[in-house]
Structures are given as C-alpha cells and as structure tokens.
mmCIF file of C-alpha atoms and ligand atoms in Angstrom:
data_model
loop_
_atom_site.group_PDB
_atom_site.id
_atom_site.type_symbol
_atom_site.label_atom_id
_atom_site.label_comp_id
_atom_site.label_asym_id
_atom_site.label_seq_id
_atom_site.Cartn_x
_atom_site.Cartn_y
_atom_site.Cartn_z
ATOM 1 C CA UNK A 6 4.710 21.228 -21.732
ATOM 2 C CA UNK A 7 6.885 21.635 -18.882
ATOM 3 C CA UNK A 8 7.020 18.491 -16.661
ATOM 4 C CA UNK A 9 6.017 18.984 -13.211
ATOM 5 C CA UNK A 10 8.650 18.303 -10.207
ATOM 6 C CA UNK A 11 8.013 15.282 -8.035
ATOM 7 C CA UNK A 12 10.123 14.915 -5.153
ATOM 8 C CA UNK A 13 10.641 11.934 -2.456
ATOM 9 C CA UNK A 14 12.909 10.551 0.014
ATOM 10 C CA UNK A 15 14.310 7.916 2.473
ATOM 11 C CA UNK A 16 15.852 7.855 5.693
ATOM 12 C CA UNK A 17 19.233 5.880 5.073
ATOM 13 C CA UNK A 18 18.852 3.735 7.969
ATOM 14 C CA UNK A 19 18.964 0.401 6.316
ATOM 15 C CA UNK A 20 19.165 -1.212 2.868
ATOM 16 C CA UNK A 21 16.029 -1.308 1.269
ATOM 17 C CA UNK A 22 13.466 -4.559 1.201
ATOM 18 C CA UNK A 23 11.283 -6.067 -1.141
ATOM 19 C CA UNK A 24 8.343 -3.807 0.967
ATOM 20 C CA UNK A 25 10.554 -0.970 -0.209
ATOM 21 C CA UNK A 26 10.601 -2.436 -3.340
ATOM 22 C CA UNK A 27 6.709 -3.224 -4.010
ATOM 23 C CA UNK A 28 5.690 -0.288 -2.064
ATOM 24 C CA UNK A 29 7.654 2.926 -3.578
ATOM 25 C CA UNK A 30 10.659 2.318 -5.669
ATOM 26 C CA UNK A 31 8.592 0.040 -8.623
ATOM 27 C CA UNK A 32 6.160 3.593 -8.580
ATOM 28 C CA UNK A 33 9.227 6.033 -8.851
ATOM 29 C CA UNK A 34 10.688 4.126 -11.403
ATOM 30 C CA UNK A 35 7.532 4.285 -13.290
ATOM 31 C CA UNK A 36 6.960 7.820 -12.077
ATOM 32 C CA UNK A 37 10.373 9.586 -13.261
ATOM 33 C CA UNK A 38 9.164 8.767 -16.669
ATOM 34 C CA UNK A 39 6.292 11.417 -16.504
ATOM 35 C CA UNK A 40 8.047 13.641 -14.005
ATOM 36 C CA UNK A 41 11.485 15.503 -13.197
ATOM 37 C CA UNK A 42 12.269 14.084 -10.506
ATOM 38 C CA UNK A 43 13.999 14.360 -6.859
ATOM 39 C CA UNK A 44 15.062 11.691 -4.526
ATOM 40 C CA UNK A 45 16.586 12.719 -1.147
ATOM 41 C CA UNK A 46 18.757 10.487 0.597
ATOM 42 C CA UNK A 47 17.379 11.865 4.301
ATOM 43 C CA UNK A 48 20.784 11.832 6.526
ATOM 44 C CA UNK A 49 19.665 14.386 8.697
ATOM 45 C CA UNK A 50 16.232 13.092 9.048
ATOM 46 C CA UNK A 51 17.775 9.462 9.645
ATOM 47 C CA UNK A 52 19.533 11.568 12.750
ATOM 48 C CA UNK A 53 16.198 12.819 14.371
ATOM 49 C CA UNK A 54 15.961 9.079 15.796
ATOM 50 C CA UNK A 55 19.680 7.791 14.684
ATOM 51 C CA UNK A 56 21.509 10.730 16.886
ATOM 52 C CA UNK A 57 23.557 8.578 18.601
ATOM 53 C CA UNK A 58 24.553 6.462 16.027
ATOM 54 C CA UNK A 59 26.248 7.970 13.070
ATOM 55 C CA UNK A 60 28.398 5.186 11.538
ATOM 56 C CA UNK A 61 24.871 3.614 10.261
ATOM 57 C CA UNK A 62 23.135 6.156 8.817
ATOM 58 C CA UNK A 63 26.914 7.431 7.001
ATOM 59 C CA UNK A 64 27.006 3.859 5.656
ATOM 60 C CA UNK A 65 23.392 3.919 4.849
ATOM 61 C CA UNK A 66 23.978 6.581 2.353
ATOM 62 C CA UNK A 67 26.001 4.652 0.101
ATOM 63 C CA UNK A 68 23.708 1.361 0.499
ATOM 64 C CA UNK A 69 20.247 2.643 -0.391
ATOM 65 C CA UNK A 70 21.573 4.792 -3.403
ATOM 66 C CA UNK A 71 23.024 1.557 -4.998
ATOM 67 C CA UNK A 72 19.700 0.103 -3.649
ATOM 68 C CA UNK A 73 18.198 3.337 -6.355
ATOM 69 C CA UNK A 74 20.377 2.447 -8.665
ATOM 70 C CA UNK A 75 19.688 -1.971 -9.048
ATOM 71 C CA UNK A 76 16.112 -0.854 -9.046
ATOM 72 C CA UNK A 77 16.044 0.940 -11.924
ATOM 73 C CA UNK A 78 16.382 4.560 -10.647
ATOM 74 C CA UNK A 79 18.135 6.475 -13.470
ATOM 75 C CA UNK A 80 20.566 8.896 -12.110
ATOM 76 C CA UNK A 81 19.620 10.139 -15.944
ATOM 77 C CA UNK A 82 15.756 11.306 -15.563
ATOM 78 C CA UNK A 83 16.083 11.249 -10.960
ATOM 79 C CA UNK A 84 18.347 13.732 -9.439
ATOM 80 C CA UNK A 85 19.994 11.653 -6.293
ATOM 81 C CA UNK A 86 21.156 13.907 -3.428
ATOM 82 C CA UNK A 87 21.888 14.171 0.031
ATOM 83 C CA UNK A 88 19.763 16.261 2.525
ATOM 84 C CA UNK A 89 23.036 17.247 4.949
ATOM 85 C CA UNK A 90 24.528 19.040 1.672
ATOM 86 C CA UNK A 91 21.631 21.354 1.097
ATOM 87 C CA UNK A 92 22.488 23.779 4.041
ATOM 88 C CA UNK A 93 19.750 26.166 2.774
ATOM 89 C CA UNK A 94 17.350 23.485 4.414
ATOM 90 C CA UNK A 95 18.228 23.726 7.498
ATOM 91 C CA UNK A 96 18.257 27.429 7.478
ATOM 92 C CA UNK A 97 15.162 27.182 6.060
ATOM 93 C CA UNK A 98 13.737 25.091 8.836
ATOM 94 C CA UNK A 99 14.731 27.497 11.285
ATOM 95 C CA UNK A 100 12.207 30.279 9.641
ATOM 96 C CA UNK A 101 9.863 27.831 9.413
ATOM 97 C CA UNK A 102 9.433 26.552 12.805
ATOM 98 C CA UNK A 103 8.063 30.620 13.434
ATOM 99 C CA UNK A 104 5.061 29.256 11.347
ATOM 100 C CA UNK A 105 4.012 25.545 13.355
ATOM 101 C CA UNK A 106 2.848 25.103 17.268
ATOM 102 C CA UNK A 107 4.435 22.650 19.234
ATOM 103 C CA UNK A 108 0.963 21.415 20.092
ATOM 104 C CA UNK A 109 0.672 20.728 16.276
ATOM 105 C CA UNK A 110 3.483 18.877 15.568
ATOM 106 C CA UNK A 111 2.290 16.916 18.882
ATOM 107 C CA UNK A 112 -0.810 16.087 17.327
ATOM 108 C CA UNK A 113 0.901 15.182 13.998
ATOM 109 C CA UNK A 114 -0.535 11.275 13.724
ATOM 110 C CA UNK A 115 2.505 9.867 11.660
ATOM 111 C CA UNK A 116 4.556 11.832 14.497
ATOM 112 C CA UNK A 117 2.822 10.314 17.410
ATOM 113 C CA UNK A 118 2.580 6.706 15.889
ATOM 114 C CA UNK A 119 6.086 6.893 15.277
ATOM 115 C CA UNK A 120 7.129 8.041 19.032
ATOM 116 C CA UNK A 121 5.072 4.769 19.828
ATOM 117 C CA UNK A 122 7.427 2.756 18.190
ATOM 118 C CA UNK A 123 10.699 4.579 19.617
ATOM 119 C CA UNK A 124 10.173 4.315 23.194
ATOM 120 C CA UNK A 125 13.306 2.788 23.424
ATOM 121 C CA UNK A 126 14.827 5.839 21.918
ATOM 122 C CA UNK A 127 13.279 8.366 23.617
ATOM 123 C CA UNK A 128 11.445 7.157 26.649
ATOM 124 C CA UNK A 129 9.204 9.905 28.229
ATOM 125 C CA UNK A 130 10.512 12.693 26.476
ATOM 126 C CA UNK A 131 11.052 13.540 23.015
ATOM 127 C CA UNK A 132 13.828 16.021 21.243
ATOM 128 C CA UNK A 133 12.871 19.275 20.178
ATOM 129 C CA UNK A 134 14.907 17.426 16.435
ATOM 130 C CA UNK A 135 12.566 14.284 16.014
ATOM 131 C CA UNK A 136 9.209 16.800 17.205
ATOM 132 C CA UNK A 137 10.468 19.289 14.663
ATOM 133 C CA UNK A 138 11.387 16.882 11.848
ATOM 134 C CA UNK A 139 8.297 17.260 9.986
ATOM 135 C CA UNK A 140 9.021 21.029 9.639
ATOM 136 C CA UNK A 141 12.482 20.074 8.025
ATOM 137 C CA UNK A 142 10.474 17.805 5.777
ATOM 138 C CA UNK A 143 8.321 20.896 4.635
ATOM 139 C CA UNK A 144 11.647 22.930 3.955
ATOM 140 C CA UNK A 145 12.790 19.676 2.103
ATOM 141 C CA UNK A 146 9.942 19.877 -0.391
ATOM 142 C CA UNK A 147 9.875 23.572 -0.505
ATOM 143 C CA UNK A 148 13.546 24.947 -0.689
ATOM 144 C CA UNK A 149 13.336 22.427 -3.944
ATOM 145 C CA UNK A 150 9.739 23.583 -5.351
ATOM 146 C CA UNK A 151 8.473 20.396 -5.081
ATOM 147 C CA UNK A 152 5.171 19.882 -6.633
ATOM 148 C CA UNK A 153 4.311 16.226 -6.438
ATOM 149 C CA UNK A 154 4.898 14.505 -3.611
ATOM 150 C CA UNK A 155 4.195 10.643 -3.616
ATOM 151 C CA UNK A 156 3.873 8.805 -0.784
ATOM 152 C CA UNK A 157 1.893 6.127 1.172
ATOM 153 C CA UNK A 158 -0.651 6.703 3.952
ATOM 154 C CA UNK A 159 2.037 6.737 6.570
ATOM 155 C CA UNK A 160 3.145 9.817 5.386
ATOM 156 C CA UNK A 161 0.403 11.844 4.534
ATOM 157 C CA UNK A 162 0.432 13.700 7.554
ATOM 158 C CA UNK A 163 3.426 15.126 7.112
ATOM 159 C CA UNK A 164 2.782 16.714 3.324
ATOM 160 C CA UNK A 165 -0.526 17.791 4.828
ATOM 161 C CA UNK A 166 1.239 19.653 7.460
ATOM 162 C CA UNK A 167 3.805 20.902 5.004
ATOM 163 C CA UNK A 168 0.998 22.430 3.464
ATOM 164 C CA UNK A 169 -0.336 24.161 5.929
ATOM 165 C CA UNK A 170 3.371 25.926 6.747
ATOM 166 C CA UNK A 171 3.466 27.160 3.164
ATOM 167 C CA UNK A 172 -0.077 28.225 3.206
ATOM 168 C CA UNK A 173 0.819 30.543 6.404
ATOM 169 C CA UNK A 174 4.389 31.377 4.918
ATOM 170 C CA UNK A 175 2.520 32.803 1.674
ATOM 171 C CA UNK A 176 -0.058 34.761 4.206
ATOM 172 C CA UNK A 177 2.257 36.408 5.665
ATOM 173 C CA UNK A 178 5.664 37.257 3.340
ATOM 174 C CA UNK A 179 3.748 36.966 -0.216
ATOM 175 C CA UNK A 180 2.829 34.504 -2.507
ATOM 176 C CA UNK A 181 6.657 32.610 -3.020
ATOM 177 C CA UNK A 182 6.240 29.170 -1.906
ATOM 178 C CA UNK A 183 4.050 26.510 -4.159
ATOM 179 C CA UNK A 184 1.896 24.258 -1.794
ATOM 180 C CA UNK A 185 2.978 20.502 -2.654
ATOM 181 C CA UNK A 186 0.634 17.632 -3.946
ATOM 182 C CA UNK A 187 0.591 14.489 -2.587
ATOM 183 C CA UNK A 188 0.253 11.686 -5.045
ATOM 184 C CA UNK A 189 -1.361 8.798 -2.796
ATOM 185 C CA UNK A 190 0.270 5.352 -3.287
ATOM 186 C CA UNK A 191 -2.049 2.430 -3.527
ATOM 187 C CA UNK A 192 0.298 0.147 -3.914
ATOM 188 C CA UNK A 193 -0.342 -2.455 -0.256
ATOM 189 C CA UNK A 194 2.125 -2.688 2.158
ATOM 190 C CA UNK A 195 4.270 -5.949 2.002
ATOM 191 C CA UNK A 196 3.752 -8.425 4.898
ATOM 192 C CA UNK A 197 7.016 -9.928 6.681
ATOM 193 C CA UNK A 198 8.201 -13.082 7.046
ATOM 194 C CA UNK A 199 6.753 -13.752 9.884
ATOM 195 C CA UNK A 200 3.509 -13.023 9.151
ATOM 196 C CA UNK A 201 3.658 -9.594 11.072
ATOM 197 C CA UNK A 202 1.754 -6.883 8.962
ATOM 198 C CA UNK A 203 5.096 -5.019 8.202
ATOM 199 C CA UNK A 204 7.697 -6.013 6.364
ATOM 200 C CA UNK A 205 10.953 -4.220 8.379
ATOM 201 C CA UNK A 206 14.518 -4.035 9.173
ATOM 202 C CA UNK A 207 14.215 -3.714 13.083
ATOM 203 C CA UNK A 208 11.802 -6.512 12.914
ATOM 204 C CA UNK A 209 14.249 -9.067 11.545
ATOM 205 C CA UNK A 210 11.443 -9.925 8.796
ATOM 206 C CA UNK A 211 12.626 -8.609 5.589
ATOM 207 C CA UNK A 212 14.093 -9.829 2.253
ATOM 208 C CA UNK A 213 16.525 -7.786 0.809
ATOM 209 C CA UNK A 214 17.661 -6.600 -2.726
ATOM 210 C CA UNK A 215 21.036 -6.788 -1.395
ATOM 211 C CA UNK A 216 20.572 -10.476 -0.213
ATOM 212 C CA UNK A 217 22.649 -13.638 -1.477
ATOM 213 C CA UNK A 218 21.072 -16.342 -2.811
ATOM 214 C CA UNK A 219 21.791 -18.477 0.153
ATOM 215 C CA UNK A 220 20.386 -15.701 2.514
ATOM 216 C CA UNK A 221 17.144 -15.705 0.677
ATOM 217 C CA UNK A 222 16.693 -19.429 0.818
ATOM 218 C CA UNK A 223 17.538 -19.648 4.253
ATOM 219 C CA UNK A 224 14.807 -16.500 5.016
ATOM 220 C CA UNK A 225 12.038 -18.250 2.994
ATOM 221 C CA UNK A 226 12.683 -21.378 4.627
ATOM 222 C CA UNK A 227 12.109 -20.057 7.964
ATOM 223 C CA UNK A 228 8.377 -18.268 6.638
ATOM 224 C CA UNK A 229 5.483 -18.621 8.742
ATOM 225 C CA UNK A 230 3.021 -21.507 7.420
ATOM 226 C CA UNK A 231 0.158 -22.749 8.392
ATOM 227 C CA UNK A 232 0.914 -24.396 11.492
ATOM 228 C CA UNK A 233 -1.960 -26.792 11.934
ATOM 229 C CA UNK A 234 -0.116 -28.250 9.409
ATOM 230 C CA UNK A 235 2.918 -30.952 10.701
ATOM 231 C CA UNK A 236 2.579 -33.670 7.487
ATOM 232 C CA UNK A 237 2.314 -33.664 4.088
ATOM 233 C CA UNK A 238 -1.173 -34.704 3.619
ATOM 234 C CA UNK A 239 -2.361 -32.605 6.218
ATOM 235 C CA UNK A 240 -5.153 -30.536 4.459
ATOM 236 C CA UNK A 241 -3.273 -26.632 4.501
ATOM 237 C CA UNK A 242 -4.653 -23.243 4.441
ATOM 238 C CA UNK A 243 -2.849 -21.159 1.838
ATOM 239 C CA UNK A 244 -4.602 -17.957 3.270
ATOM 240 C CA UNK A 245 -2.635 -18.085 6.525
ATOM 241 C CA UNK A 246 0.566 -18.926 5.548
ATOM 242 C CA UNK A 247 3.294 -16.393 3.933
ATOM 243 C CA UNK A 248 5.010 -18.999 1.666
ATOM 244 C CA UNK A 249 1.585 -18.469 -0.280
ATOM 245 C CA UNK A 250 1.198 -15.394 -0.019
ATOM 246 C CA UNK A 251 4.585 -14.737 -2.102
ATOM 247 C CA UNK A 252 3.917 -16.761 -4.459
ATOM 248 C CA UNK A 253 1.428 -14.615 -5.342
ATOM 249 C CA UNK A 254 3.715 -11.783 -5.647
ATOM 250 C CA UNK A 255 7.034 -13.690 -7.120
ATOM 251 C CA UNK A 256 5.498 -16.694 -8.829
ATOM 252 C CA UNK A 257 3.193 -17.020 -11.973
ATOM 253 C CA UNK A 258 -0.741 -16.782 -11.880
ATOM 254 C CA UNK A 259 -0.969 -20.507 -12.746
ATOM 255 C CA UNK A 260 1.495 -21.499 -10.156
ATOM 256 C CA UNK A 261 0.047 -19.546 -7.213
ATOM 257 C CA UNK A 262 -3.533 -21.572 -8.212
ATOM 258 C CA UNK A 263 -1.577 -24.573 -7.953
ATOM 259 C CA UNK A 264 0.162 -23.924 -4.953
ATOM 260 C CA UNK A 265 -3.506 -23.150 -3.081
ATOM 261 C CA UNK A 266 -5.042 -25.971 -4.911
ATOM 262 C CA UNK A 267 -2.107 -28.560 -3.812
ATOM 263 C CA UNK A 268 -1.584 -26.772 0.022
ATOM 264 C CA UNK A 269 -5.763 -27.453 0.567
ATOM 265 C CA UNK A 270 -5.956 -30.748 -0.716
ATOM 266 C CA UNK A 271 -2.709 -32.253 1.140
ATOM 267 C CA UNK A 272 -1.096 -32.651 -1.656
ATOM 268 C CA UNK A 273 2.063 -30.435 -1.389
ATOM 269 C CA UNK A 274 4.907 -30.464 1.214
ATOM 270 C CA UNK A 275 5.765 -27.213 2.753
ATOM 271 C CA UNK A 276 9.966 -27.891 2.056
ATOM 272 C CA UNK A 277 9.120 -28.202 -1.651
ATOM 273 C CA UNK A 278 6.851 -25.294 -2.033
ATOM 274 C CA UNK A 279 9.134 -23.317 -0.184
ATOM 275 C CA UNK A 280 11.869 -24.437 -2.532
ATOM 276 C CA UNK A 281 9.932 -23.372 -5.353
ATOM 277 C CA UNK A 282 9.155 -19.887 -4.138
ATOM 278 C CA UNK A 283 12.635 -19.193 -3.293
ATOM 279 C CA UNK A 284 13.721 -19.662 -6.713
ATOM 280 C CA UNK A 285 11.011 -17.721 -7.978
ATOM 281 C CA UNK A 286 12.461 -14.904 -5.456
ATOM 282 C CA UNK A 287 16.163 -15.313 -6.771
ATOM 283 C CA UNK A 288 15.013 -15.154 -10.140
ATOM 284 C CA UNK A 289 12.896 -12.534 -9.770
ATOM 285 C CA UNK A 290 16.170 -10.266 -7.845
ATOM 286 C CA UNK A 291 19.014 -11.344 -10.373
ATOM 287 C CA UNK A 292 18.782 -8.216 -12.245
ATOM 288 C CA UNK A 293 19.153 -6.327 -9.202
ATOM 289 C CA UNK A 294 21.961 -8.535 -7.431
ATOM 290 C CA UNK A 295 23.938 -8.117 -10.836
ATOM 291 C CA UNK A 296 23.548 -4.303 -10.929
ATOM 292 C CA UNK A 297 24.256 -4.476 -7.396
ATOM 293 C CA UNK A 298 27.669 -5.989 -8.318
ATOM 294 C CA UNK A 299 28.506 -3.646 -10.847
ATOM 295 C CA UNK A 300 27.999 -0.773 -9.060
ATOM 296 C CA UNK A 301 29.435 -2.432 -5.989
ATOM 297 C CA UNK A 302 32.579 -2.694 -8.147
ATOM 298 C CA UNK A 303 32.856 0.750 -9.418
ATOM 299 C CA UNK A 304 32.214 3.078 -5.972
ATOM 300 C CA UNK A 305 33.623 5.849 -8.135
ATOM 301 C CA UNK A 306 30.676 6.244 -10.352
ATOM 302 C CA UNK A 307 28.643 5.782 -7.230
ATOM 303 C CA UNK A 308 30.078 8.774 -5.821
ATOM 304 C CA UNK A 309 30.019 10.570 -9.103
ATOM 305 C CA UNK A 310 26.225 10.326 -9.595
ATOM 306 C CA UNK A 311 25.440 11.355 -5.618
ATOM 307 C CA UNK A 312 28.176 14.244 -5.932
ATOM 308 C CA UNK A 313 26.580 15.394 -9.685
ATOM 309 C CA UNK A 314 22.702 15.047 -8.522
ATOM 310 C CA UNK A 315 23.777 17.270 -4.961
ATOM 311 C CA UNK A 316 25.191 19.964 -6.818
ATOM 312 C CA UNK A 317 22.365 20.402 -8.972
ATOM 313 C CA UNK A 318 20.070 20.244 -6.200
ATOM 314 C CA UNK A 319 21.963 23.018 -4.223
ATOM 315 C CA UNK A 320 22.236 25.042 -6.962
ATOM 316 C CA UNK A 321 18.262 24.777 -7.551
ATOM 317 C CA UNK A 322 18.045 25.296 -3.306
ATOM 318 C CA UNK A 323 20.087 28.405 -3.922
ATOM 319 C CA UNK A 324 17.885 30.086 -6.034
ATOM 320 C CA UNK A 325 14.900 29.742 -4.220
ATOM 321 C CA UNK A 326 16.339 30.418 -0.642
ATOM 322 C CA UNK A 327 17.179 33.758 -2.147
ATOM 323 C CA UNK A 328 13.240 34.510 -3.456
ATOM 324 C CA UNK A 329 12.461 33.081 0.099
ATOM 325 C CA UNK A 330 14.719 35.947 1.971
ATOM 326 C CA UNK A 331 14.099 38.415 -0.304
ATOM 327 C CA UNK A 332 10.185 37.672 0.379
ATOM 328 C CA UNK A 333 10.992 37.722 4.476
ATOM 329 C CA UNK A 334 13.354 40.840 3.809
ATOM 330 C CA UNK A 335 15.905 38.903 4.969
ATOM 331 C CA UNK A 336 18.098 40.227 1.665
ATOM 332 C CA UNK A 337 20.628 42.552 3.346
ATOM 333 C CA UNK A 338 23.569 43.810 1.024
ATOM 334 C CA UNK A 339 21.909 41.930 -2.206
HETATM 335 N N1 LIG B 20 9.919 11.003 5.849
HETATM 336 C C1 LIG B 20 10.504 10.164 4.864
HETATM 337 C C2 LIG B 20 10.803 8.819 5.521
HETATM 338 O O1 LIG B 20 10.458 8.588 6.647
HETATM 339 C C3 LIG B 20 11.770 10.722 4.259
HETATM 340 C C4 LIG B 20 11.678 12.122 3.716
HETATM 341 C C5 LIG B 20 12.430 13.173 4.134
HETATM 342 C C6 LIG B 20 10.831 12.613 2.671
HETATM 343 N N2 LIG B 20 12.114 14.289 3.433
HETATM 344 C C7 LIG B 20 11.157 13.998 2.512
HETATM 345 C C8 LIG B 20 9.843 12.055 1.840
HETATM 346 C C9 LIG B 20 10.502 14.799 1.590
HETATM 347 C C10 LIG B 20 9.188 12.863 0.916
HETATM 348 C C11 LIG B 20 9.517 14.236 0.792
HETATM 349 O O2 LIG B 20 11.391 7.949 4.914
#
C-alpha cells in the first residue's frame, strides 16, 4: 500500500528545546517510519513576525535543520526543505486569499492568541502578512498534497481553517485539492525552568539540544524549587518544584520515587539533587551534542541534504500548481 504523506513545519526562529524535543520531533521521528514525510523549514512564515529582522531567521535555517538532523530526523525517509524556495506557494497564496474573509482570519484563535503575545511587534495594528499567514500555511500543505498533518492544540486552528479554503477551492474550480488531516499530538507541553507553563526561547526558560554541558548545569542550577524550602531538612514539596519535575522526564522511575520520597522527608539537599538531574540531562543529550558536532563539522552535507530535499519538494509543488491552474483556467499557452 501506498504510504500516506504527512507534512509539518517550524518557524526557524530559534534552535529547538527539549519542549521541541518532547513535544514534536520524538513523534516525527517515530512518525516518518509509517509515513512519507515533509518537514518545512518556515522562513517566510518566521518573517510574518521576524520582518525586520532577517539575519535570525537566515541563521535559523541552518540551526534547526541540524537540530532535525541530532534528533534523529532522517534526511533518508523526511524530505527537509525550505518554504522561500517553493515560489509556487506564494503564488498559491495569492489565489487563495480570494477564498478566506478578513473577519475569519480575525477570528482565527491560534491567530488572535498569538497577536496577544506580539504586542511589542505590532502594537494596535497588525500586517495584512502575519493576518494572512494562515492562508500561506494552507498553500503550504496543499501545493505539497499533504494528507496528515500532525500537530498540537496550538495549531489546530490553522489546519481547520486550511480545510475550510480547500473545501471552497474544490466548490468552486473542481475537485483538485485533498482536504488535510490533522493528527492531534498528545504528547504535554514541557514546563520551563522557571516554572512558567511554557518552555520558550523569548522567555529565557529553555534547555537546548544545542547546549554545552556547562550551560545545562548552570540552567538546572538556577530551576525553580520549592521555596519554602531554605535547609536541608526542611520537609520539600516535589510537586512544586521543576528540579522534580525533570527528573521525571530525564531520570529513572526508581530515582524520581526517591527523589519525592527524600525532597518530603528532608532528607535531600536541593544542590545535590540538582546535580543529579543535570547529569541525567547531559546523558540523556550526548547523542545529540555528538551528532550535533559532526554535522557541525561537515556544513557541506548540511547543505547537501536541505538543497536535495528542496528540489524534490519543488519539483512535487510543480506538478500540482499546474493541476491547480489548469483547474482555475489559469493554463494559458499549456
Ligand atoms: N505554523 C507552524 C509554526 O508556527 C509552522 C508551519 C508552517 C507549519 N507551515 C506549516 C506546520 C505547515 C504544519 C504544516 O511553527
């Protein structure tokens, strides 16, 4: 049987986190097994709320796909490319944005909780780009025939509304486009360091793939703890403090127990336990951090998997802009 086509995507607008990590890289991995697969590196989405500052989503790029790559994406079984050098998407987007209402897109929740978070980008007023990127997202699944589309809650919204733009597309100019799937993550979102119910760059709160050694002992040392608890045999509460609550992602079953069992009974100092958990952490990353290295050292195959998985993905764009035009009759002189 033919495998279905599951396609996904980042903004490059940092290097990716161990919330990255738990919450969609560990499921592509797993997921590129069962499906052929896409992963967009989103340049020109990054732009939509990066306009004015090119140099880091250009350096971005290069990060996150060696980010891919020390995760276990295989350039093999996941075609890596970048958005900006599928021009048939942006073309696309234009026909699109016939098919979607501004007051739509304005109601779009992942839209609207997102402006809430960029008032320092965009004040009062938003840009006809960052309204319209969800319409760019549609054209990003569709110009590629993207089937299965997974994704956490966050981003629902935005394969729903892609939906609904191929739904009208096919009412009107024929039956061409396939409406997407979205394959709900359940995997929870990763808590920061400082307790805050996001793990993120802009918040300062993050452990990286990319980190050192020293830079993730440093971060863990700094974790929130309990802080009714100053000494040692002060009785702790495991349930507020983050030190605990990764070692119950990075650290064995047995040792989490003991780690609860010790912090409650005041019979565990914070420095050591933090200690402990950080090793756990480097441990746990040293496969990464090597590939890292070795793919750090040889840019040239870096750039030889993006350039290879690009080209196949605008050769596949190709195709299907031409069914699209030839569908809006749109196919002058063909
Ligand atoms: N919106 C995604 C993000 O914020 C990135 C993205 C762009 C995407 N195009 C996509 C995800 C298509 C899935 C499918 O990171």
């Amino acid at each position: 049987m033919e495998k279905k086509r599951m396609l996904t995507g980042d903004r490059p607008t940092g290097r990716l986190h161990i919330g990255h990590y738990f919450g969609s890289i560990v499921n592509r991995v797993k997921l590129q097994e069962e499906y052929e697969s896409y992963l967009l590196v989103a340049d020109v989405q990054a732009l939509t709320d990066n306009f004015n500052n090119p140099d880091k989503v250009r350096k971005n790029v290069r990060e996150v796909v060696i980010d891919y790559l020390s995760c276990g994406i295989d350039p093999e079984k996941t075609t890596i490319y970048i958005q900006s050098m599928i021009p048939e998407t942006a073309e696309l987007t234009v026909f699109y944005s016939n098919l979607v209402t501004i007051a739509r897109l304005e109601r779009n929740p992942t839209v609207k909780t997102e402006l809430a978070q960029k008032r320092d980008v965009f004040g009062e007023s938003v840009t006809y780009g960052f309204l319209g990127y969800p319409v760019s997202q549609a054209a990003d699944i569709t110009v590629l025939n993207g089937e299965i589309i997974p994704t956490g809650e966050d981003q629902e919204p935005l394969i729903e509304q892609c939906r609904e733009i191929v739904r009208k597309f096919n009412s009107i100019y024929g039956n061409v486009l396939k409406e997407p799937k979205i394959l709900l993550s359940k995997n929870k979102r990763i808590k920061g360091l400082d307790g805050n119910e996001k793990m993120g760059k802009s918040l300062g709160n993050a452990i990286y793939i990319s980190d050192s050694p020293e830079e993730i002992t440093k971060k863990v040392m700094s974790a929130l703890t309990d802080p009714n608890r100053i000494r040692k045999d002060d009785l702790g509460n495991p349930d507020i403090c983050m030190v605990a609550y990764y070692h119950n992602l990075f650290s064995s079953q047995e040792e989490y127990k003991n780690v609860c069992e010790e912090c409650r009974a005041g019979k565990r100092g914070c420095v050591f336990c933090k200690k402990q958990l950080a090793n756990n952490i480097i441990e746990f990353l040293k496969p990464m951090r090597e590939k890292r290295a070795y793919y750090e050292a040889h840019p040239e195959l870096v750039d030889k998997i993006i350039l290879e998985g690009t080209n196949k993905a605008r050769e596949e764009a190709k195709k299907n802009m031409k069914r699209i035009k030839k569908a809006m009759k749109l196919d002058y002189f063909e």
